[in-house]
PDB file of C-alpha atoms and ligand atoms in Angstrom:
ATOM      1  CA  MET G  24    -125.416  31.414  94.703  1.00 76.00           C
ATOM      2  CA  LEU G  25    -126.289  34.196  92.280  1.00 87.00           C
ATOM      3  CA  ILE G  26    -123.590  36.861  92.064  1.00 92.00           C
ATOM      4  CA  LEU G  27    -124.589  40.106  90.388  1.00 97.00           C
ATOM      5  CA  THR G  28    -122.239  42.341  88.418  1.00 97.00           C
ATOM      6  CA  PRO G  29    -121.434  45.696  90.145  1.00 97.00           C
ATOM      7  CA  ARG G  30    -123.961  47.468  87.881  1.00 98.00           C
ATOM      8  CA  LEU G  31    -126.863  45.166  88.780  1.00 98.00           C
ATOM      9  CA  LYS G  32    -125.669  44.977  92.409  1.00 98.00           C
ATOM     10  CA  ALA G  33    -125.905  48.780  92.712  1.00 98.00           C
ATOM     11  CA  ILE G  34    -129.483  48.585  91.426  1.00 98.00           C
ATOM     12  CA  ALA G  35    -130.343  45.667  93.733  1.00 98.00           C
ATOM     13  CA  ASN G  36    -128.895  47.440  96.783  1.00 98.00           C
ATOM     14  CA  SER G  37    -131.254  50.361  96.215  1.00 98.00           C
ATOM     15  CA  ILE G  38    -134.387  48.194  96.202  1.00 98.00           C
ATOM     16  CA  LYS G  39    -135.254  48.314  99.880  1.00 96.00           C
ATOM     17  CA  GLY G  40    -138.594  49.058 101.474  1.00 97.00           C
ATOM     18  CA  PHE G  41    -140.597  47.976  98.414  1.00 98.00           C
ATOM     19  CA  ASP G  42    -142.890  44.948  98.418  1.00 98.00           C
ATOM     20  CA  THR G  43    -143.092  44.660  94.652  1.00 98.00           C
ATOM     21  CA  MET G  44    -140.821  45.338  91.718  1.00 98.00           C
ATOM     22  CA  ALA G  45    -140.752  44.857  87.958  1.00 98.00           C
ATOM     23  CA  ASP G  46    -137.654  44.435  85.820  1.00 98.00           C
ATOM     24  CA  ILE G  47    -138.495  45.501  82.276  1.00 98.00           C
ATOM     25  CA  GLY G  48    -136.284  43.875  79.641  1.00 98.00           C
ATOM     26  CA  SER G  49    -134.948  41.582  82.324  1.00 98.00           C
ATOM     27  CA  ASP G  50    -133.293  39.162  79.864  1.00 97.00           C
ATOM     28  CA  HIS G  51    -131.760  36.648  82.303  1.00 94.00           C
ATOM     29  CA  ALA G  52    -133.999  37.615  85.290  1.00 97.00           C
ATOM     30  CA  TYR G  53    -130.908  37.775  87.525  1.00 97.00           C
ATOM     31  CA  LEU G  54    -132.128  40.886  89.324  1.00 98.00           C
ATOM     32  CA  PRO G  55    -135.638  39.633  90.271  1.00 98.00           C
ATOM     33  CA  ILE G  56    -134.227  36.237  91.301  1.00 98.00           C
ATOM     34  CA  TYR G  57    -131.552  37.881  93.450  1.00 98.00           C
ATOM     35  CA  LEU G  58    -134.091  40.195  95.132  1.00 98.00           C
ATOM     36  CA  ALA G  59    -136.509  37.332  95.799  1.00 98.00           C
ATOM     37  CA  ARG G  60    -133.793  35.053  97.174  1.00 97.00           C
ATOM     38  CA  ASN G  61    -132.520  37.848  99.427  1.00 96.00           C
ATOM     39  CA  GLY G  62    -136.011  38.591 100.731  1.00 97.00           C
ATOM     40  CA  GLN G  63    -135.774  42.189  99.472  1.00 97.00           C
ATOM     41  CA  VAL G  64    -139.196  42.021  97.761  1.00 98.00           C
ATOM     42  CA  LYS G  65    -142.309  39.904  98.218  1.00 98.00           C
ATOM     43  CA  LYS G  66    -143.110  39.787  94.514  1.00 98.00           C
ATOM     44  CA  ALA G  67    -141.027  40.488  91.413  1.00 98.00           C
ATOM     45  CA  ILE G  68    -142.020  40.490  87.755  1.00 98.00           C
ATOM     46  CA  ALA G  69    -139.420  39.914  85.037  1.00 98.00           C
ATOM     47  CA  THR G  70    -140.534  40.971  81.556  1.00 98.00           C
ATOM     48  CA  ASP G  71    -138.991  40.738  78.134  1.00 98.00           C
ATOM     49  CA  VAL G  72    -140.161  41.523  74.610  1.00 98.00           C
ATOM     50  CA  ASN G  73    -138.362  38.448  73.264  1.00 98.00           C
ATOM     51  CA  ARG G  74    -139.567  34.875  73.813  1.00 98.00           C
ATOM     52  CA  GLY G  75    -136.042  33.413  74.217  1.00 98.00           C
ATOM     53  CA  PRO G  76    -135.154  35.310  77.409  1.00 98.00           C
ATOM     54  CA  VAL G  77    -138.661  34.636  78.806  1.00 98.00           C
ATOM     55  CA  GLU G  78    -138.256  30.860  78.435  1.00 97.00           C
ATOM     56  CA  ILE G  79    -134.694  30.840  79.809  1.00 97.00           C
ATOM     57  CA  SER G  80    -135.817  32.983  82.758  1.00 97.00           C
ATOM     58  CA  LYS G  81    -138.600  30.517  83.595  1.00 97.00           C
ATOM     59  CA  ASP G  82    -136.029  27.691  83.908  1.00 96.00           C
ATOM     60  CA  ARG G  83    -133.683  29.833  85.948  1.00 96.00           C
ATOM     61  CA  ILE G  84    -136.501  30.862  88.311  1.00 97.00           C
ATOM     62  CA  ARG G  85    -137.425  27.186  88.826  1.00 97.00           C
ATOM     63  CA  ASN G  86    -133.790  26.225  89.416  1.00 96.00           C
ATOM     64  CA  ASN G  87    -133.496  28.953  92.028  1.00 97.00           C
ATOM     65  CA  GLU G  88    -136.794  27.861  93.634  1.00 97.00           C
ATOM     66  CA  VAL G  89    -138.351  31.327  93.586  1.00 98.00           C
ATOM     67  CA  GLN G  90    -141.447  30.484  91.486  1.00 97.00           C
ATOM     68  CA  GLU G  91    -143.689  31.720  94.306  1.00 97.00           C
ATOM     69  CA  LYS G  92    -142.139  35.154  94.226  1.00 98.00           C
ATOM     70  CA  VAL G  93    -140.936  35.769  90.662  1.00 98.00           C
ATOM     71  CA  GLU G  94    -143.230  35.805  87.669  1.00 98.00           C
ATOM     72  CA  VAL G  95    -142.098  36.131  84.049  1.00 98.00           C
ATOM     73  CA  ARG G  96    -144.226  37.980  81.519  1.00 98.00           C
ATOM     74  CA  HIS G  97    -143.728  38.323  77.796  1.00 98.00           C
ATOM     75  CA  GLY G  98    -144.423  41.753  76.339  1.00 98.00           C
ATOM     76  CA  ASN G  99    -143.321  45.133  75.099  1.00 98.00           C
ATOM     77  CA  GLY G 100    -142.093  47.761  77.582  1.00 98.00           C
ATOM     78  CA  LEU G 101    -144.493  48.491  80.430  1.00 98.00           C
ATOM     79  CA  GLU G 102    -147.460  46.806  78.706  1.00 98.00           C
ATOM     80  CA  PRO G 103    -147.261  43.615  80.822  1.00 98.00           C
ATOM     81  CA  ILE G 104    -147.470  45.661  84.069  1.00 98.00           C
ATOM     82  CA  ARG G 105    -150.754  46.952  85.488  1.00 98.00           C
ATOM     83  CA  GLN G 106    -151.028  50.374  87.108  1.00 98.00           C
ATOM     84  CA  GLY G 107    -149.936  50.240  90.754  1.00 97.00           C
ATOM     85  CA  GLU G 108    -148.724  46.655  90.470  1.00 98.00           C
ATOM     86  CA  SER G 109    -145.008  47.349  90.953  1.00 98.00           C
ATOM     87  CA  GLU G 110    -143.672  49.821  93.502  1.00 98.00           C
ATOM     88  CA  ALA G 111    -140.201  49.851  91.977  1.00 98.00           C
ATOM     89  CA  ILE G 112    -139.688  49.623  88.221  1.00 98.00           C
ATOM     90  CA  VAL G 113    -136.248  48.909  86.781  1.00 99.00           C
ATOM     91  CA  ILE G 114    -135.354  49.482  83.128  1.00 99.00           C
ATOM     92  CA  ALA G 115    -131.657  48.712  82.684  1.00 98.00           C
ATOM     93  CA  GLY G 116    -129.140  47.863  80.000  1.00 98.00           C
ATOM     94  CA  MET G 117    -130.939  49.570  77.103  1.00 98.00           C
ATOM     95  CA  GLY G 118    -130.323  52.747  75.129  1.00 98.00           C
ATOM     96  CA  GLY G 119    -131.709  55.968  76.573  1.00 98.00           C
ATOM     97  CA  MET G 120    -134.051  56.563  73.654  1.00 98.00           C
ATOM     98  CA  LEU G 121    -135.606  53.120  74.065  1.00 98.00           C
ATOM     99  CA  ILE G 122    -135.990  53.669  77.816  1.00 98.00           C
ATOM    100  CA  ARG G 123    -137.614  57.047  77.148  1.00 98.00           C
ATOM    101  CA  ASP G 124    -140.015  55.504  74.619  1.00 98.00           C
ATOM    102  CA  ILE G 125    -140.911  52.651  76.967  1.00 98.00           C
ATOM    103  CA  LEU G 126    -141.679  55.165  79.728  1.00 98.00           C
ATOM    104  CA  ASP G 127    -143.630  57.397  77.373  1.00 98.00           C
ATOM    105  CA  ASN G 128    -145.775  54.553  76.056  1.00 98.00           C
ATOM    106  CA  GLY G 129    -146.511  53.396  79.601  1.00 98.00           C
ATOM    107  CA  VAL G 130    -146.558  56.735  81.386  1.00 98.00           C
ATOM    108  CA  ASN G 131    -149.537  55.824  83.612  1.00 98.00           C
ATOM    109  CA  VAL G 132    -147.791  52.691  84.842  1.00 98.00           C
ATOM    110  CA  ALA G 133    -144.533  54.622  85.322  1.00 98.00           C
ATOM    111  CA  LYS G 134    -146.391  57.284  87.329  1.00 98.00           C
ATOM    112  CA  SER G 135    -148.040  54.635  89.488  1.00 98.00           C
ATOM    113  CA  ALA G 136    -144.632  53.363  90.710  1.00 98.00           C
ATOM    114  CA  LYS G 137    -142.977  54.769  93.820  1.00 98.00           C
ATOM    115  CA  MET G 138    -139.554  54.606  92.229  1.00 98.00           C
ATOM    116  CA  LEU G 139    -138.089  54.272  88.748  1.00 98.00           C
ATOM    117  CA  ILE G 140    -134.561  52.911  88.519  1.00 99.00           C
ATOM    118  CA  LEU G 141    -133.142  53.545  85.070  1.00 99.00           C
ATOM    119  CA  GLN G 142    -129.787  52.548  83.632  1.00 98.00           C
ATOM    120  CA  PRO G 143    -129.358  53.872  80.106  1.00 98.00           C
ATOM    121  CA  MET G 144    -126.329  52.576  78.183  1.00 98.00           C
ATOM    122  CA  ARG G 145    -126.179  55.833  76.209  1.00 97.00           C
ATOM    123  CA  ASP G 146    -128.253  59.012  75.611  1.00 98.00           C
ATOM    124  CA  SER G 147    -128.959  59.449  79.325  1.00 98.00           C
ATOM    125  CA  ASP G 148    -129.808  63.113  78.572  1.00 98.00           C
ATOM    126  CA  LYS G 149    -132.942  61.928  76.728  1.00 98.00           C
ATOM    127  CA  VAL G 150    -134.052  60.040  79.843  1.00 98.00           C
ATOM    128  CA  ARG G 151    -133.391  62.997  82.163  1.00 98.00           C
ATOM    129  CA  LYS G 152    -135.330  65.377  79.903  1.00 98.00           C
ATOM    130  CA  TRP G 153    -138.290  63.019  79.693  1.00 98.00           C
ATOM    131  CA  LEU G 154    -138.372  62.594  83.479  1.00 98.00           C
ATOM    132  CA  ILE G 155    -138.321  66.335  84.182  1.00 97.00           C
ATOM    133  CA  GLU G 156    -140.906  67.138  81.508  1.00 97.00           C
ATOM    134  CA  LYS G 157    -143.283  64.390  82.635  1.00 97.00           C
ATOM    135  CA  GLY G 158    -143.194  65.325  86.326  1.00 97.00           C
ATOM    136  CA  PHE G 159    -140.600  63.072  87.936  1.00 98.00           C
ATOM    137  CA  ASP G 160    -137.879  64.154  90.389  1.00 97.00           C
ATOM    138  CA  ILE G 161    -134.458  62.672  89.785  1.00 97.00           C
ATOM    139  CA  ILE G 162    -133.617  61.996  93.398  1.00 98.00           C
ATOM    140  CA  ASP G 163    -130.199  60.412  92.913  1.00 98.00           C
ATOM    141  CA  GLU G 164    -127.704  59.248  90.335  1.00 98.00           C
ATOM    142  CA  GLU G 165    -124.758  56.878  90.538  1.00 98.00           C
ATOM    143  CA  LEU G 166    -121.817  55.870  88.369  1.00 98.00           C
ATOM    144  CA  VAL G 167    -120.620  52.266  88.471  1.00 98.00           C
ATOM    145  CA  LYS G 168    -117.470  50.956  86.823  1.00 98.00           C
ATOM    146  CA  GLU G 169    -117.140  47.490  85.317  1.00 97.00           C
ATOM    147  CA  GLN G 170    -113.821  46.828  83.583  1.00 94.00           C
ATOM    148  CA  ASP G 171    -113.288  49.921  81.420  1.00 94.00           C
ATOM    149  CA  ARG G 172    -116.888  51.006  81.183  1.00 97.00           C
ATOM    150  CA  ILE G 173    -118.687  53.446  83.474  1.00 98.00           C
ATOM    151  CA  TYR G 174    -122.468  53.003  83.723  1.00 98.00           C
ATOM    152  CA  GLU G 175    -125.017  55.637  84.768  1.00 98.00           C
ATOM    153  CA  ILE G 176    -127.923  54.780  87.072  1.00 98.00           C
ATOM    154  CA  LEU G 177    -130.809  57.187  87.812  1.00 98.00           C
ATOM    155  CA  TRP G 178    -133.462  57.025  90.526  1.00 98.00           C
ATOM    156  CA  ALA G 179    -136.652  59.000  89.942  1.00 98.00           C
ATOM    157  CA  GLU G 180    -139.919  59.481  91.816  1.00 98.00           C
ATOM    158  CA  PRO G 181    -143.190  60.810  90.407  1.00 97.00           C
ATOM    159  CA  SER G 182    -143.611  64.316  91.769  1.00 94.00           C
ATOM    160  CA  GLY G 183    -146.572  65.915  89.984  1.00 87.00           C
ATOM    161  CA  GLU G 184    -146.489  68.490  87.229  1.00 89.00           C
ATOM    162  CA  GLY G 185    -143.774  68.361  84.625  1.00 92.00           C
ATOM    163  CA  LYS G 186    -141.622  71.375  83.838  1.00 93.00           C
ATOM    164  CA  LYS G 187    -139.497  72.508  80.936  1.00 94.00           C
ATOM    165  CA  ALA G 188    -136.158  70.711  80.915  1.00 92.00           C
ATOM    166  CA  GLU G 189    -133.345  73.284  80.804  1.00 92.00           C
ATOM    167  CA  GLY G 190    -129.769  72.722  79.673  1.00 92.00           C
ATOM    168  CA  LEU G 191    -127.983  69.852  77.994  1.00 94.00           C
ATOM    169  CA  MET G 192    -128.476  67.274  80.810  1.00 96.00           C
ATOM    170  CA  LEU G 193    -125.618  65.164  79.448  1.00 97.00           C
ATOM    171  CA  VAL G 194    -124.248  64.581  82.953  1.00 97.00           C
ATOM    172  CA  GLY G 195    -126.483  64.169  85.993  1.00 97.00           C
ATOM    173  CA  ASP G 196    -126.683  67.183  88.332  1.00 97.00           C
ATOM    174  CA  LYS G 197    -126.430  64.828  91.302  1.00 97.00           C
ATOM    175  CA  ILE G 198    -123.175  63.396  89.925  1.00 98.00           C
ATOM    176  CA  ILE G 199    -121.739  66.900  89.589  1.00 97.00           C
ATOM    177  CA  GLN G 200    -123.071  68.121  92.952  1.00 97.00           C
ATOM    178  CA  LYS G 201    -121.578  65.221  94.887  1.00 96.00           C
ATOM    179  CA  LYS G 202    -118.334  65.296  92.867  1.00 97.00           C
ATOM    180  CA  HIS G 203    -118.767  61.586  92.348  1.00 98.00           C
ATOM    181  CA  PRO G 204    -115.383  59.786  92.535  1.00 97.00           C
ATOM    182  CA  LEU G 205    -115.870  58.476  88.972  1.00 98.00           C
ATOM    183  CA  ALA G 206    -117.196  61.763  87.573  1.00 98.00           C
ATOM    184  CA  ALA G 207    -113.870  63.103  86.295  1.00 98.00           C
ATOM    185  CA  GLU G 208    -113.058  59.823  84.531  1.00 98.00           C
ATOM    186  CA  PHE G 209    -116.571  59.593  83.096  1.00 98.00           C
ATOM    187  CA  VAL G 210    -116.556  63.153  81.769  1.00 98.00           C
ATOM    188  CA  SER G 211    -112.975  62.856  80.453  1.00 98.00           C
ATOM    189  CA  LYS G 212    -114.009  59.835  78.410  1.00 97.00           C
ATOM    190  CA  LYS G 213    -116.914  61.810  76.947  1.00 97.00           C
ATOM    191  CA  ALA G 214    -114.585  64.717  76.119  1.00 97.00           C
ATOM    192  CA  ASP G 215    -112.100  62.315  74.487  1.00 97.00           C
ATOM    193  CA  GLU G 216    -114.905  60.849  72.350  1.00 95.00           C
ATOM    194  CA  MET G 217    -115.848  64.349  71.191  1.00 95.00           C
ATOM    195  CA  GLU G 218    -112.218  65.198  70.366  1.00 96.00           C
ATOM    196  CA  LYS G 219    -111.986  62.039  68.255  1.00 95.00           C
ATOM    197  CA  VAL G 220    -115.178  62.896  66.347  1.00 94.00           C
ATOM    198  CA  ILE G 221    -113.951  66.444  65.736  1.00 94.00           C
ATOM    199  CA  ALA G 222    -110.551  65.157  64.527  1.00 93.00           C
ATOM    200  CA  ALA G 223    -112.201  62.597  62.212  1.00 92.00           C
ATOM    201  CA  MET G 224    -114.262  65.361  60.589  1.00 89.00           C
ATOM    202  CA  LYS G 225    -111.292  67.732  60.239  1.00 85.00           C
ATOM    203  CA  ASP G 226    -111.163  67.639  56.432  1.00 86.00           C
ATOM    204  CA  MET G 227    -114.852  67.181  55.747  1.00 86.00           C
ATOM    205  CA  ASP G 228    -116.329  70.329  54.333  1.00 84.00           C
ATOM    206  CA  THR G 229    -120.000  69.761  53.633  1.00 91.00           C
ATOM    207  CA  GLU G 230    -122.484  71.981  55.452  1.00 91.00           C
ATOM    208  CA  LYS G 231    -123.750  69.015  57.449  1.00 91.00           C
ATOM    209  CA  CYS G 232    -120.214  68.180  58.625  1.00 90.00           C
ATOM    210  CA  ARG G 233    -119.502  71.789  59.549  1.00 90.00           C
ATOM    211  CA  GLU G 234    -122.712  71.879  61.617  1.00 92.00           C
ATOM    212  CA  ARG G 235    -121.891  68.592  63.331  1.00 92.00           C
ATOM    213  CA  ARG G 236    -118.337  69.763  64.043  1.00 92.00           C
ATOM    214  CA  GLU G 237    -119.652  72.945  65.670  1.00 93.00           C
ATOM    215  CA  GLU G 238    -122.094  70.903  67.728  1.00 94.00           C
ATOM    216  CA  CYS G 239    -119.277  68.590  68.858  1.00 95.00           C
ATOM    217  CA  LYS G 240    -117.111  71.582  69.790  1.00 96.00           C
ATOM    218  CA  MET G 241    -119.949  72.938  71.901  1.00 96.00           C
ATOM    219  CA  LEU G 242    -120.345  69.541  73.619  1.00 96.00           C
ATOM    220  CA  LEU G 243    -116.579  69.321  74.140  1.00 97.00           C
ATOM    221  CA  ASN G 244    -116.616  72.726  75.859  1.00 97.00           C
ATOM    222  CA  PHE G 245    -119.512  71.563  78.018  1.00 97.00           C
ATOM    223  CA  TYR G 246    -117.631  68.430  79.119  1.00 97.00           C
ATOM    224  CA  ARG G 247    -114.469  70.458  79.829  1.00 97.00           C
ATOM    225  CA  GLU G 248    -116.489  72.851  81.975  1.00 97.00           C
ATOM    226  CA  VAL G 249    -118.082  69.971  83.895  1.00 97.00           C
ATOM    227  CA  LEU G 250    -114.628  68.443  84.339  1.00 97.00           C
ATOM    228  CA  ARG G 251    -113.428  71.659  86.032  1.00 97.00           C
ATOM    229  CA  CYS G 252    -116.427  71.443  88.421  1.00 96.00           C
ATOM    230  CA  VAL G 253    -115.887  67.830  89.473  1.00 96.00           C
ATOM    231  CA  GLN G 254    -112.087  67.826  89.864  1.00 92.00           C
TER     232      GLN G 254
HETATM  233  N1  LIG V   8    -131.954  44.416  82.039  1.00 67.48           N
HETATM  234  C1  LIG V   8    -130.891  43.451  81.885  1.00 67.48           C
HETATM  235  C2  LIG V   8    -129.586  44.036  82.348  1.00 67.48           C
HETATM  236  O1  LIG V   8    -129.522  45.249  82.563  1.00 67.48           O
HETATM  237  O2  LIG V   8    -128.607  43.298  82.505  1.00 67.48           O
HETATM  238  C3  LIG V   8    -130.776  42.959  80.459  1.00 67.48           C
HETATM  239  C4  LIG V   8    -130.377  43.987  79.455  1.00 67.48           C
HETATM  240  S1  LIG V   8    -130.390  43.315  77.806  1.00 67.48           S
HETATM  241  C5  LIG V   8    -129.021  44.106  77.126  1.00 67.48           C
HETATM  242  C6  LIG V   8    -131.789  44.108  77.088  1.00 67.48           C
HETATM  243  C7  LIG V   8    -133.023  43.266  77.166  1.00 67.48           C
HETATM  244  O3  LIG V   8    -134.143  44.102  76.906  1.00 67.48           O
HETATM  245  C8  LIG V   8    -133.066  42.159  76.150  1.00 67.48           C
HETATM  246  O4  LIG V   8    -133.345  40.929  76.764  1.00 67.48           O
HETATM  247  C9  LIG V   8    -134.188  42.572  75.185  1.00 67.48           C
HETATM  248  O5  LIG V   8    -134.891  41.464  74.656  1.00 67.48           O
HETATM  249  C10 LIG V   8    -135.056  43.416  76.089  1.00 67.48           C
HETATM  250  N2  LIG V   8    -135.874  44.436  75.425  1.00 67.48           N
HETATM  251  C11 LIG V   8    -135.528  45.238  74.386  1.00 67.48           C
HETATM  252  N3  LIG V   8    -136.548  46.043  74.053  1.00 67.48           N
HETATM  253  C12 LIG V   8    -137.561  45.774  74.910  1.00 67.48           C
HETATM  254  C13 LIG V   8    -138.877  46.273  75.072  1.00 67.48           C
HETATM  255  N4  LIG V   8    -139.373  47.229  74.285  1.00 67.48           N
HETATM  256  N5  LIG V   8    -139.645  45.738  76.042  1.00 67.48           N
HETATM  257  C14 LIG V   8    -139.170  44.760  76.850  1.00 67.48           C
HETATM  258  N6  LIG V   8    -137.937  44.237  76.728  1.00 67.48           N
HETATM  259  C15 LIG V   8    -137.132  44.738  75.780  1.00 67.48           C
END
């Protein structure tokens, strides 16, 4: 039996009512295999830019007897997926800037999906800004804890015209609005990181350092303000 980590399980649980899905940068193909075995999708595509994960995934798919339902494709970002081919597209476990670039390079494929499920490991603000500016609605966000780490997951639907992204977008509006049970811990960690950076730059006096310190102070104030909202 394939047991998913809480992060991948939260993603899997949200894939309901879709016939097809693609997992971009799937690595081990756990998610597509799990969804196929559970009957949650009729067809899943696992992609990866690296040959190693593609070959390992092929074996794992055979061992789990889901060859009829799960296909592995080798390729960069959304390139292996045709427009309209996958109703749900997952891009998880990568940095936010890489996720943004993958979406940007394959915007027509991204727009042809009914749902994007994105799990940036960092720089989630870059993903949120891209989504808003390119005409996607962020319909929900979730925080999932594994050991000491809290992961962010975003769900977005294509909505039409893009608009200017306002504000810092460092924490999801949905997370703040629903006072997510992990929000205070998540934001406190971010504030602590900023305090450490500011402390480490205490005696550095170049113009660049002064600018960075001021930026960090501004971010620290932002996190403290968010913390007051979610407590
Ligand atoms: N998505 C899985 C998860 O969340 O557990 C695996 C994440 S793993 C850390 C990142 C995977 O993305 C690696 O297997 C890597 O080869 C793949 N990857 C990195 N850049 C990619 C790109 N531009 N296109 C497709 N796959 C990529």
